[in-house]
Amino acid sequence: MPLLTAAEETALSPTFGHGLKRAADALAEMTGHDIIVAAPSVRLCAAAEVIAMAGGPDAIVVGIYLGIGGSLTGHALLMLPPDGAHHLAQILTDGMAQPDAGDGIADPLVFDALAISALQEVGNVMISAFLNELGLHLTEPVMPSVPQAVVEMAGAILDAVLVDLSMAGDSLLAARAAFIDGDDSIEGTLLVLPRAESLGTLLRVLGVDGQ
Amino acid sequence: MTSTLVPPPQAGGAPLLVAGIGEMVLSRDPKITLVAYGLGSCVALAAWDPRTSVGGLAHFMLPAGPPGGPPVKFIDGGLQAFLDGFVRQGGRPHHAQLKGAGGAAMLSIVSGGLEIGRRNAEAVAAGLAALGLTLHARDFGGTSGRTVQLEVATGRLLVKSVSTVTTL
């Protein structure tokens, strides 16, 4: 059963779109690069569709997770393809992050501690910027947790979050955008998964009566 | 570029039947491979009857919960539903090879995330024991996600993570 009606989804779209723009601005400020957000979309979709967006259930991605507390509760997840994540890590560490396990053999799925730390900060900054946009509509602050980055199968990362929400078969609110740095496009999928009661709160403050 | 652990099926090759979260797949077609992708704290239970070559794969999400929704979302009600389906295909649970995988602790900061994987693994073993059944092989726990593939022709269960491939 869908979480939202079409009218409710439409009401949320501008706010989530602004949130994506804020996230891109935060990334631009962090990297010193002119990063623009392209083709932002906010929609309700099934878990399988979200996983397909990230490349498929066993596509290996870098997932940066933050829990959401305060006036909204739920989960936020930024999923980046490994090559895009390496690109960001290189920018943020001035080329010091090494894509190998210390043996000098480059491996696109290996991220050293410096790269992981940088990517956790990317998730922290982008998701916090996104949540700040939602927070503009609320009287109490939204509090993200510390970030955790993992290099894992997209399906397994999402599974861990869905299990906490007990949401198999339900729809998810997914905000997706490509973040473009010059000629390089990094297609990131930003998922914001509010708990049902928090979605109701958000709809009320945006002037839509939640069911 | 994305990296995948399991290559897509070849044109005209062996088809895959996929068990999404809370779903089960069953077959007696030896050309079929049953798959559950991206298990985090979820667990998969594979059943294969060596005499009838019936295979089944269930992708459980949580130990217990209310009825309704996807057929094997919860282990408490879904385990019997899975075994009933296996029997309808011609499988015999008490003569089947039963193998389990999954139940990882993926994201340590998700509330309860560390516990659910372990509880799922325990619930599958306990649920089978209550029916007089035991797991013949298992690969539970750890911190890595898994994709599992059951070959209906052979009963071989491949368990793949980002860095390893094992056969149960």
GROMACS .gro file of C-alpha atoms in nm:
model
  379
    1MET     CA    1   0.000   0.000   0.000
    2PRO     CA    2   0.150   0.340  -0.090
    3LEU     CA    3   0.252   0.568   0.193
    4LEU     CA    4   0.138   0.881   0.012
    5THR     CA    5  -0.135   0.993  -0.220
    6ALA     CA    6  -0.038   1.161  -0.545
    7ALA     CA    7  -0.133   1.499  -0.395
    8GLU     CA    8   0.088   1.440  -0.095
    9GLU     CA    9   0.378   1.333  -0.316
   10THR     CA   10   0.334   1.651  -0.522
   11ALA     CA   11   0.329   1.862  -0.205
   12LEU     CA   12   0.657   1.714  -0.085
   13SER     CA   13   0.842   1.745  -0.418
   14PRO     CA   14   0.941   2.116  -0.402
   15THR     CA   15   1.076   2.085  -0.049
   16PHE     CA   16   1.275   1.776  -0.136
   17GLY     CA   17   1.394   1.942  -0.458
   18HIS     CA   18   1.521   2.239  -0.258
   19GLY     CA   19   1.687   1.993  -0.023
   20LEU     CA   20   1.875   1.832  -0.311
   21LYS     CA   21   1.989   2.176  -0.430
   22ARG     CA   22   2.116   2.254  -0.081
   23ALA     CA   23   2.299   1.921  -0.073
   24ALA     CA   24   2.471   2.003  -0.404
   25ASP     CA   25   2.562   2.351  -0.279
   26ALA     CA   26   2.713   2.198   0.035
   27LEU     CA   27   2.917   1.958  -0.177
   28ALA     CA   28   3.034   2.246  -0.397
   29GLU     CA   29   3.145   2.443  -0.093
   30MET     CA   30   3.320   2.142   0.055
   31THR     CA   31   3.512   2.055  -0.262
   32GLY     CA   32   3.569   2.402  -0.400
   33HIS     CA   33   3.429   2.279  -0.731
   34ASP     CA   34   3.132   2.420  -0.916
   35ILE     CA   35   2.895   2.135  -0.860
   36ILE     CA   36   2.547   2.158  -0.999
   37VAL     CA   37   2.253   1.933  -0.937
   38ALA     CA   38   2.095   1.785  -1.249
   39ALA     CA   39   1.768   1.607  -1.302
   40PRO     CA   40   1.656   1.605  -0.941
   41SER     CA   41   1.359   1.384  -0.885
   42VAL     CA   42   1.157   1.298  -0.583
   43ARG     CA   43   0.919   1.012  -0.598
   44LEU     CA   44   0.766   0.723  -0.421
   45CYS     CA   45   0.892   0.391  -0.541
   46ALA     CA   46   0.916   0.031  -0.435
   47ALA     CA   47   1.230  -0.092  -0.264
   48ALA     CA   48   1.325  -0.296  -0.571
   49GLU     CA   49   1.307   0.017  -0.785
   50VAL     CA   50   1.532   0.207  -0.546
   51ILE     CA   51   1.784  -0.075  -0.560
   52ALA     CA   52   1.766  -0.074  -0.941
   53MET     CA   53   1.846   0.300  -0.936
   54ALA     CA   54   2.167   0.223  -0.749
   55GLY     CA   55   2.270  -0.029  -1.017
   56GLY     CA   56   2.092  -0.346  -0.905
   57PRO     CA   57   2.072  -0.544  -0.583
   58ASP     CA   58   2.424  -0.678  -0.593
   59ALA     CA   59   2.585  -0.375  -0.752
   60ILE     CA   60   2.858  -0.266  -0.515
   61VAL     CA   61   2.817   0.091  -0.400
   62VAL     CA   62   2.953   0.320  -0.135
   63GLY     CA   63   2.670   0.378   0.108
   64ILE     CA   64   2.686   0.657   0.362
   65TYR     CA   65   2.423   0.621   0.630
   66LEU     CA   66   2.294   0.868   0.889
   67GLY     CA   67   2.014   0.809   1.133
   68ILE     CA   68   1.762   1.091   1.170
   69GLY     CA   69   1.640   1.200   1.513
   70GLY     CA   70   1.479   1.505   1.669
   71SER     CA   71   1.155   1.639   1.526
   72LEU     CA   72   1.174   1.386   1.238
   73THR     CA   73   1.288   1.029   1.283
   74GLY     CA   74   1.401   0.779   1.024
   75HIS     CA   75   1.700   0.704   0.805
   76ALA     CA   76   1.900   0.881   0.536
   77LEU     CA   77   2.132   0.711   0.292
   78LEU     CA   78   2.356   0.844   0.016
   79MET     CA   79   2.460   0.578  -0.235
   80LEU     CA   80   2.745   0.652  -0.476
   81PRO     CA   81   2.901   0.435  -0.746
   82PRO     CA   82   3.259   0.335  -0.655
   83ASP     CA   83   3.421   0.538  -0.933
   84GLY     CA   84   3.226   0.850  -0.835
   85ALA     CA   85   3.316   0.797  -0.471
   86HIS     CA   86   3.685   0.765  -0.561
   87HIS     CA   87   3.658   1.085  -0.762
   88LEU     CA   88   3.513   1.270  -0.463
   89ALA     CA   89   3.770   1.122  -0.223
   90GLN     CA   90   4.053   1.233  -0.451
   91ILE     CA   91   3.919   1.589  -0.463
   92LEU     CA   92   3.869   1.610  -0.088
   93THR     CA   93   4.206   1.466   0.010
   94ASP     CA   94   4.410   1.643  -0.258
   95GLY     CA   95   4.488   1.308  -0.415
   96MET     CA   96   4.617   1.149  -0.094
   97ALA     CA   97   4.347   0.879  -0.070
   98GLN     CA   98   4.475   0.551  -0.217
   99PRO     CA   99   4.247   0.311  -0.406
  100ASP     CA  100   4.439   0.003  -0.286
  101ALA     CA  101   4.487  -0.208   0.024
  102GLY     CA  102   4.839  -0.082   0.084
  103ASP     CA  103   4.989  -0.320  -0.171
  104GLY     CA  104   5.006  -0.069  -0.452
  105ILE     CA  105   4.751  -0.263  -0.662
  106ALA     CA  106   4.462  -0.035  -0.749
  107ASP     CA  107   4.122  -0.186  -0.676
  108PRO     CA  108   3.808   0.016  -0.751
  109LEU     CA  109   3.633  -0.145  -0.453
  110VAL     CA  110   3.902  -0.061  -0.198
  111PHE     CA  111   3.890   0.265  -0.007
  112ASP     CA  112   4.155   0.347   0.251
  113ALA     CA  113   4.073   0.501   0.589
  114LEU     CA  114   4.135   0.853   0.460
  115ALA     CA  115   3.892   0.802   0.170
  116ILE     CA  116   3.627   0.650   0.397
  117SER     CA  117   3.661   0.942   0.637
  118ALA     CA  118   3.628   1.191   0.351
  119LEU     CA  119   3.322   1.011   0.212
  120GLN     CA  120   3.157   0.998   0.553
  121GLU     CA  121   3.198   1.373   0.563
  122VAL     CA  122   3.044   1.403   0.215
  123GLY     CA  123   2.741   1.211   0.339
  124ASN     CA  124   2.730   1.411   0.659
  125VAL     CA  125   2.744   1.747   0.482
  126MET     CA  126   2.500   1.660   0.202
  127ILE     CA  127   2.243   1.485   0.417
  128SER     CA  128   2.263   1.753   0.687
  129ALA     CA  129   2.206   2.021   0.423
  130PHE     CA  130   1.907   1.828   0.294
  131LEU     CA  131   1.766   1.788   0.645
  132ASN     CA  132   1.819   2.158   0.716
  133GLU     CA  133   1.578   2.232   0.431
  134LEU     CA  134   1.318   2.009   0.591
  135GLY     CA  135   1.395   2.168   0.927
  136LEU     CA  136   1.293   2.511   0.794
  137HIS     CA  137   0.934   2.389   0.811
  138LEU     CA  138   0.958   2.254   1.164
  139THR     CA  139   0.975   2.421   1.501
  140GLU     CA  140   1.217   2.170   1.652
  141PRO     CA  141   1.555   2.079   1.497
  142VAL     CA  142   1.624   1.764   1.297
  143MET     CA  143   1.926   1.581   1.439
  144PRO     CA  144   2.134   1.355   1.214
  145SER     CA  145   2.357   1.091   1.372
  146VAL     CA  146   2.725   1.046   1.298
  147PRO     CA  147   2.779   0.900   0.950
  148GLN     CA  148   2.883   0.545   0.870
  149ALA     CA  149   3.022   0.453   0.528
  150VAL     CA  150   3.029   0.098   0.393
  151VAL     CA  151   3.135  -0.050   0.059
  152GLU     CA  152   2.869  -0.310   0.003
  153MET     CA  153   2.597  -0.451  -0.217
  154ALA     CA  154   2.322  -0.191  -0.263
  155GLY     CA  155   2.056  -0.444  -0.173
  156ALA     CA  156   2.229  -0.541   0.150
  157ILE     CA  157   2.268  -0.179   0.262
  158LEU     CA  158   1.904  -0.102   0.196
  159ASP     CA  159   1.799  -0.430   0.354
  160ALA     CA  160   1.958  -0.321   0.684
  161VAL     CA  161   1.750  -0.002   0.681
  162LEU     CA  162   1.426  -0.161   0.561
  163VAL     CA  163   1.447  -0.424   0.831
  164ASP     CA  164   1.454  -0.153   1.096
  165LEU     CA  165   1.143   0.003   0.942
  166SER     CA  166   0.986  -0.338   0.872
  167MET     CA  167   0.897  -0.207   0.529
  168ALA     CA  168   0.926  -0.490   0.274
  169GLY     CA  169   0.674  -0.432   0.000
  170ASP     CA  170   0.600  -0.074   0.099
  171SER     CA  171   0.697   0.237  -0.093
  172LEU     CA  172   0.997   0.455  -0.016
  173LEU     CA  173   1.047   0.823  -0.063
  174ALA     CA  174   1.354   0.853  -0.284
  175ALA     CA  175   1.526   1.176  -0.384
  176ARG     CA  176   1.770   1.122  -0.667
  177ALA     CA  177   2.000   1.355  -0.854
  178ALA     CA  178   2.318   1.363  -1.059
  179PHE     CA  179   2.585   1.590  -0.916
  180ILE     CA  180   2.792   1.733  -1.201
  181ASP     CA  181   3.147   1.857  -1.153
  182GLY     CA  182   3.260   1.999  -1.486
  183ASP     CA  183   3.270   1.706  -1.726
  184ASP     CA  184   3.234   1.450  -1.448
  185SER     CA  185   2.888   1.337  -1.346
  186ILE     CA  186   2.841   1.150  -1.022
  187GLU     CA  187   2.502   0.989  -1.006
  188GLY     CA  188   2.412   0.971  -0.642
  189THR     CA  189   2.095   0.835  -0.493
  190LEU     CA  190   1.986   1.007  -0.176
  191LEU     CA  191   1.722   0.820   0.016
  192VAL     CA  192   1.527   0.975   0.297
  193LEU     CA  193   1.314   0.725   0.479
  194PRO     CA  194   1.102   0.894   0.744
  195ARG     CA  195   0.911   0.679   0.986
  196ALA     CA  196   0.537   0.685   0.917
  197GLU     CA  197   0.459   0.926   1.204
  198SER     CA  198   0.732   1.165   1.087
  199LEU     CA  199   0.597   1.165   0.733
  200GLY     CA  200   0.262   1.268   0.881
  201THR     CA  201   0.433   1.551   1.069
  202LEU     CA  202   0.604   1.670   0.752
  203LEU     CA  203   0.282   1.663   0.552
  204ARG     CA  204   0.099   1.861   0.820
  205VAL     CA  205   0.358   2.139   0.830
  206LEU     CA  206   0.357   2.157   0.450
  207GLY     CA  207  -0.016   2.207   0.457
  208VAL     CA  208  -0.125   1.864   0.341
  209ASP     CA  209  -0.343   1.654   0.563
  210GLY     CA  210  -0.174   1.321   0.620
  211GLN     CA  211  -0.394   1.014   0.631
  212MET     CA  212   3.051   0.212  -1.367
  213THR     CA  213   2.899  -0.034  -1.128
  214SER     CA  214   3.045  -0.363  -1.019
  215THR     CA  215   2.826  -0.668  -0.988
  216LEU     CA  216   2.891  -1.001  -0.822
  217VAL     CA  217   2.658  -1.206  -1.038
  218PRO     CA  218   2.670  -1.169  -1.415
  219PRO     CA  219   2.336  -1.120  -1.585
  220PRO     CA  220   2.192  -1.432  -1.747
  221GLN     CA  221   2.322  -1.498  -2.094
  222ALA     CA  222   2.083  -1.466  -2.384
  223GLY     CA  223   1.918  -1.806  -2.410
  224GLY     CA  224   2.108  -1.924  -2.102
  225ALA     CA  225   1.995  -2.045  -1.763
  226PRO     CA  226   1.724  -1.820  -1.631
  227LEU     CA  227   1.729  -1.681  -1.280
  228LEU     CA  228   1.431  -1.680  -1.048
  229VAL     CA  229   1.475  -1.403  -0.794
  230ALA     CA  230   1.339  -1.400  -0.440
  231GLY     CA  231   1.299  -1.036  -0.334
  232ILE     CA  232   1.265  -0.936   0.029
  233GLY     CA  233   0.980  -1.135   0.183
  234GLU     CA  234   0.944  -1.359  -0.123
  235MET     CA  235   1.013  -1.723  -0.204
  236VAL     CA  236   1.090  -1.897  -0.532
  237LEU     CA  237   1.053  -2.269  -0.605
  238SER     CA  238   1.135  -2.482  -0.909
  239ARG     CA  239   1.198  -2.835  -1.028
  240ASP     CA  240   1.346  -2.718  -1.358
  241PRO     CA  241   1.717  -2.813  -1.362
  242LYS     CA  242   1.796  -2.520  -1.591
  243ILE     CA  243   1.685  -2.270  -1.327
  244THR     CA  244   1.900  -2.098  -1.067
  245LEU     CA  245   1.725  -1.945  -0.767
  246VAL     CA  246   1.871  -1.618  -0.636
  247ALA     CA  247   1.835  -1.389  -0.336
  248TYR     CA  248   2.037  -1.072  -0.389
  249GLY     CA  249   2.185  -0.842  -0.132
  250LEU     CA  250   2.105  -1.006   0.199
  251GLY     CA  251   2.198  -0.776   0.485
  252SER     CA  252   2.036  -0.870   0.813
  253CYS     CA  253   1.777  -1.070   0.616
  254VAL     CA  254   1.831  -1.445   0.595
  255ALA     CA  255   1.782  -1.688   0.307
  256LEU     CA  256   1.679  -2.050   0.354
  257ALA     CA  257   1.751  -2.292   0.070
  258ALA     CA  258   1.585  -2.632   0.044
  259TRP     CA  259   1.680  -2.895  -0.212
  260ASP     CA  260   1.553  -3.251  -0.237
  261PRO     CA  261   1.823  -3.470  -0.395
  262ARG     CA  262   1.577  -3.736  -0.515
  263THR     CA  263   1.318  -3.512  -0.679
  264SER     CA  264   1.559  -3.223  -0.754
  265VAL     CA  265   1.306  -2.971  -0.630
  266GLY     CA  266   1.466  -2.650  -0.507
  267GLY     CA  267   1.332  -2.361  -0.305
  268LEU     CA  268   1.472  -2.036  -0.173
  269ALA     CA  269   1.306  -1.805   0.082
  270HIS     CA  270   1.422  -1.449   0.163
  271PHE     CA  271   1.306  -1.377   0.519
  272MET     CA  272   1.313  -1.027   0.667
  273LEU     CA  273   1.229  -1.049   1.038
  274PRO     CA  274   1.181  -1.319   1.302
  275ALA     CA  275   0.815  -1.252   1.375
  276GLY     CA  276   0.529  -1.022   1.288
  277PRO     CA  277   0.161  -0.998   1.201
  278PRO     CA  278   0.014  -1.206   0.918
  279GLY     CA  279  -0.044  -1.048   0.579
  280GLY     CA  280   0.192  -0.879   0.335
  281PRO     CA  281   0.469  -1.062   0.151
  282PRO     CA  282   0.446  -1.442   0.200
  283VAL     CA  283   0.773  -1.503   0.381
  284LYS     CA  284   0.843  -1.160   0.531
  285PHE     CA  285   0.835  -1.310   0.882
  286ILE     CA  286   1.002  -1.635   0.979
  287ASP     CA  287   0.735  -1.739   1.230
  288GLY     CA  288   0.457  -1.767   0.971
  289GLY     CA  289   0.666  -1.777   0.656
  290LEU     CA  290   0.871  -2.085   0.733
  291GLN     CA  291   0.568  -2.314   0.719
  292ALA     CA  292   0.441  -2.135   0.406
  293PHE     CA  293   0.778  -2.194   0.239
  294LEU     CA  294   0.786  -2.563   0.332
  295ASP     CA  295   0.425  -2.605   0.215
  296GLY     CA  296   0.524  -2.457  -0.120
  297PHE     CA  297   0.825  -2.689  -0.135
  298VAL     CA  298   0.598  -2.989  -0.075
  299ARG     CA  299   0.355  -2.874  -0.347
  300GLN     CA  300   0.643  -2.877  -0.595
  301GLY     CA  301   0.727  -3.235  -0.495
  302GLY     CA  302   0.996  -3.164  -0.238
  303ARG     CA  303   1.020  -3.359   0.088
  304PRO     CA  304   1.142  -3.139   0.374
  305HIS     CA  305   1.266  -3.428   0.589
  306HIS     CA  306   1.480  -3.557   0.302
  307ALA     CA  307   1.593  -3.216   0.180
  308GLN     CA  308   1.924  -3.042   0.218
  309LEU     CA  309   1.848  -2.727   0.416
  310LYS     CA  310   2.100  -2.444   0.410
  311GLY     CA  311   2.089  -2.093   0.554
  312ALA     CA  312   2.283  -1.773   0.493
  313GLY     CA  313   2.262  -1.406   0.584
  314GLY     CA  314   2.191  -1.239   0.916
  315ALA     CA  315   2.479  -0.991   0.898
  316ALA     CA  316   2.523  -0.683   1.115
  317MET     CA  317   2.564  -0.431   0.836
  318LEU     CA  318   2.518  -0.084   0.975
  319SER     CA  319   2.619  -0.076   1.339
  320ILE     CA  320   2.448   0.257   1.401
  321VAL     CA  321   2.103   0.154   1.277
  322SER     CA  322   1.899   0.104   1.592
  323GLY     CA  323   1.878  -0.267   1.662
  324GLY     CA  324   2.071  -0.342   1.344
  325LEU     CA  325   2.326  -0.557   1.519
  326GLU     CA  326   2.061  -0.770   1.683
  327ILE     CA  327   1.817  -0.837   1.402
  328GLY     CA  328   2.058  -1.038   1.188
  329ARG     CA  329   2.149  -1.265   1.478
  330ARG     CA  330   1.784  -1.303   1.581
  331ASN     CA  331   1.687  -1.390   1.223
  332ALA     CA  332   1.950  -1.664   1.208
  333GLU     CA  333   1.839  -1.802   1.543
  334ALA     CA  334   1.472  -1.791   1.442
  335VAL     CA  335   1.533  -1.997   1.127
  336ALA     CA  336   1.726  -2.264   1.319
  337ALA     CA  337   1.467  -2.270   1.600
  338GLY     CA  338   1.174  -2.278   1.359
  339LEU     CA  339   1.322  -2.573   1.172
  340ALA     CA  340   1.403  -2.753   1.499
  341ALA     CA  341   1.040  -2.718   1.607
  342LEU     CA  342   0.946  -2.906   1.291
  343GLY     CA  343   1.209  -3.174   1.349
  344LEU     CA  344   1.437  -3.032   1.081
  345THR     CA  345   1.798  -2.914   1.097
  346LEU     CA  346   2.023  -2.699   0.884
  347HIS     CA  347   2.282  -2.901   0.696
  348ALA     CA  348   2.501  -2.598   0.630
  349ARG     CA  349   2.496  -2.236   0.732
  350ASP     CA  350   2.679  -1.910   0.674
  351PHE     CA  351   2.527  -1.663   0.918
  352GLY     CA  352   2.654  -1.346   1.084
  353GLY     CA  353   2.953  -1.128   1.012
  354THR     CA  354   2.936  -0.774   0.881
  355SER     CA  355   2.916  -0.834   0.505
  356GLY     CA  356   2.616  -0.852   0.277
  357ARG     CA  357   2.560  -1.170   0.079
  358THR     CA  358   2.403  -1.283  -0.247
  359VAL     CA  359   2.302  -1.649  -0.259
  360GLN     CA  360   2.235  -1.869  -0.562
  361LEU     CA  361   2.081  -2.217  -0.549
  362GLU     CA  362   2.136  -2.436  -0.855
  363VAL     CA  363   1.824  -2.648  -0.893
  364ALA     CA  364   2.014  -2.913  -1.092
  365THR     CA  365   2.274  -2.982  -0.822
  366GLY     CA  366   2.156  -2.828  -0.494
  367ARG     CA  367   2.480  -2.630  -0.479
  368LEU     CA  368   2.440  -2.303  -0.288
  369LEU     CA  369   2.684  -2.027  -0.376
  370VAL     CA  370   2.724  -1.755  -0.115
  371LYS     CA  371   2.892  -1.441  -0.246
  372SER     CA  372   3.005  -1.131  -0.060
  373VAL     CA  373   3.206  -0.833  -0.181
  374SER     CA  374   3.531  -1.017  -0.117
  375THR     CA  375   3.453  -1.390  -0.098
  376VAL     CA  376   3.264  -1.671  -0.271
  377THR     CA  377   3.187  -1.990  -0.078
  378THR     CA  378   2.990  -2.301  -0.165
  379LEU     CA  379   2.756  -2.466   0.082
   0.00000   0.00000   0.00000
